[in-house]
Amino acid sequence: MLSVLRRSAYRNLFTAQVVALLGTGLLTVALGLLAFDLAGGRAGAVLGTALTVKMIAYVFVAPVMAALVERLPRKGVLVGADLVRAGIALSLPFIDQVWQIYVLVFILQSASATFTPAFQSLIPVVLPDEKDYTKALSLSRLAYDLESLVSPLLAAALLAVVSYTNLFVGTMAGFLVSAAMVLATSLPVIPASQNPGSLMHRTTLGTRIFLREPTLRGLMALNLVVATATALVLVNTVVYARSLFNGSNIDVAIALAFYGAGSMIVAFITPRILEHTPDRTFMLVGGALVPVGLLGAAVIAATDSSWALLLGLWVVLGIGTSMISTPSSRLLRRVATDTTRSYLFTAQFSLSHACFMLTYPVAGWVGAAAGQTAAALVLGGLALAGTIAALIMWPSTKALRPAEAPVAPRSASRER
């Protein structure tokens, strides 16, 4: 899996991704402490609203920005987005009103909604070989999982010697290093898009390709499956650990670590398995694991079963979601061309996050109103429906076809 790091362009981009992820992790901790300073006991409501603002930016801003920047050099787009994020991170410690958090979070996440799809769509051009690209996807999944473990530990270590406002400086530094790494990298020049039509036509192009392609329709359904498990784990792990099992904050961290461990296991084994197993089979097996794990979570909530069983189920949920998420970009790569690639990756970014606008409220509101058993059962039902829909909409004999005639990546010149 590490062999792709020998490619200097990908190595620089991967380093930029890791550093930016660490900065984002510090931001998450610092933002929670800032919200508490400004709102006290209402900090949870402030953070909940900020997360909603984040999802709105991801779902609605990403397609518009993809259409607006389509004719700009990819390097300039990435560096510009990083600089905007760095500037917003530096300004956050100086605000003194809650509404200012929402405005700055919206701007920062709009920049992220510009950066991430552009970054993701660049990797298959840098690594045109599918085996190399699969290794890169596994490394990316591993980076996300490690960030969820390392960032809180790094934040805790820093908070022992500095105030939380200094974490925003760390966030800014992460984005600046990311920008520097991208700026120093020689990137393939993707020909300027020649897609005609209005801004609305180009904004919705990726979604329309998703709706047209059976394989990508199946991916849309599996995105919902991923969102159900992720929502239960991120929203309700604290309730399971602290309330159902009378545990501590350490137990919350342990449970989240087991979920991350399941995802990391898949990241390590995916490149080898996909050499012999079709993506459809691999991803649908992951889709089948998630409803089973959610049903198990419902049983635990109803019966107060063992803590060890909960940890095992969290591993299962981590495995199931990673089996869907890790290879998903391979499907986009096969359909995409130089003129549609950025639109498809943006559509995946937007559509996958739209699922969380459904599953986060279900996990939180149903859990609070009707109990954890009901929340897990509702999410399990949604996961089962998503898996069945993917099975139906993604025929096993349906071959992927490019949305337009492809342009060979090897013919691309180099951007300095």
Coordinates of N, CA and C in Angstrom, one line a residue, residues 4-5 7-23 82 115 119 123 139-140 143 173-182 185:
V4 N 2.8 3.6 -3.4 CA 2.4 4.8 -4.1 C 3.1 6.0 -3.6
L5 N 3.6 6.0 -2.4 CA 4.3 7.2 -1.8 C 5.6 7.4 -2.5
R7 N 5.8 8.0 -5.6 CA 5.5 9.0 -6.6 C 5.5 10.3 -5.9
S8 N 6.4 11.2 -6.2 CA 6.6 12.5 -5.5 C 5.3 13.3 -5.5
A9 N 4.6 13.4 -6.6 CA 3.4 14.2 -6.7 C 2.3 13.7 -5.7
Y10 N 2.1 12.4 -5.7 CA 1.1 11.9 -4.8 C 1.6 12.0 -3.3
R11 N 2.9 11.8 -3.1 CA 3.4 11.9 -1.7 C 3.2 13.3 -1.2
N12 N 3.4 14.3 -2.0 CA 3.2 15.7 -1.5 C 1.7 15.9 -1.2
L13 N 0.8 15.4 -2.1 CA -0.6 15.6 -1.9 C -1.1 14.9 -0.7
F14 N -0.6 13.7 -0.5 CA -1.0 12.9 0.7 C -0.6 13.6 2.0
T15 N 0.7 14.1 1.9 CA 1.2 14.9 3.1 C 0.3 16.1 3.4
A16 N -0.1 16.8 2.3 CA -1.0 18.0 2.4 C -2.3 17.6 3.1
Q17 N -2.8 16.4 2.6 CA -4.1 15.9 3.2 C -4.0 15.6 4.7
V18 N -2.9 14.9 5.0 CA -2.7 14.5 6.5 C -2.6 15.8 7.4
V19 N -1.8 16.7 6.9 CA -1.5 17.9 7.7 C -2.8 18.7 7.9
A20 N -3.6 18.8 6.8 CA -4.9 19.6 6.8 C -5.9 18.9 7.7
L21 N -5.9 17.5 7.7 CA -6.8 16.8 8.6 C -6.4 17.0 10.0
L22 N -5.2 17.0 10.4 CA -4.8 17.3 11.8 C -5.2 18.7 12.2
G23 N -5.0 19.6 11.3 CA -5.5 21.0 11.6 C -7.0 21.0 11.8
D82 N -7.2 26.6 0.6 CA -6.4 26.5 1.8 C -6.2 27.8 2.5
F115 N -12.3 22.7 -1.8 CA -11.0 22.0 -1.8 C -11.2 20.5 -2.0
F119 N -9.5 18.2 -4.8 CA -8.4 17.3 -4.4 C -8.7 15.9 -4.8
I123 N -6.5 13.0 -7.8 CA -5.7 11.8 -7.5 C -5.8 10.8 -8.6
L139 N -5.0 4.4 1.7 CA -4.2 5.3 2.5 C -5.0 6.5 3.0
S140 N -5.9 7.0 2.1 CA -6.7 8.1 2.5 C -7.7 7.7 3.6
A143 N -5.8 7.5 6.7 CA -5.5 8.9 7.2 C -6.6 9.5 8.0
A173 N -1.9 26.8 10.8 CA -0.6 26.2 10.3 C -0.8 25.0 9.4
G174 N -1.8 24.1 9.8 CA -2.0 23.0 9.0 C -2.5 23.3 7.6
F175 N -3.4 24.3 7.5 CA -3.8 24.7 6.2 C -2.7 25.4 5.4
L176 N -1.9 26.2 6.0 CA -0.8 26.8 5.3 C 0.2 25.8 4.8
V177 N 0.5 24.8 5.6 CA 1.5 23.7 5.2 C 0.8 23.0 4.0
S178 N -0.5 22.7 4.1 CA -1.2 22.0 3.0 C -1.0 22.8 1.7
A179 N -1.2 24.2 1.8 CA -1.1 25.0 0.6 C 0.3 25.0 0.1
A180 N 1.3 25.0 1.0 CA 2.7 25.0 0.5 C 3.0 23.7 -0.2
M181 N 2.5 22.6 0.3 CA 2.8 21.3 -0.3 C 2.2 21.2 -1.7
V182 N 1.0 21.7 -1.8 CA 0.3 21.7 -3.2 C 1.1 22.6 -4.1
T185 N 4.2 21.2 -5.7 CA 4.0 19.9 -6.4 C 3.7 20.2 -7.9

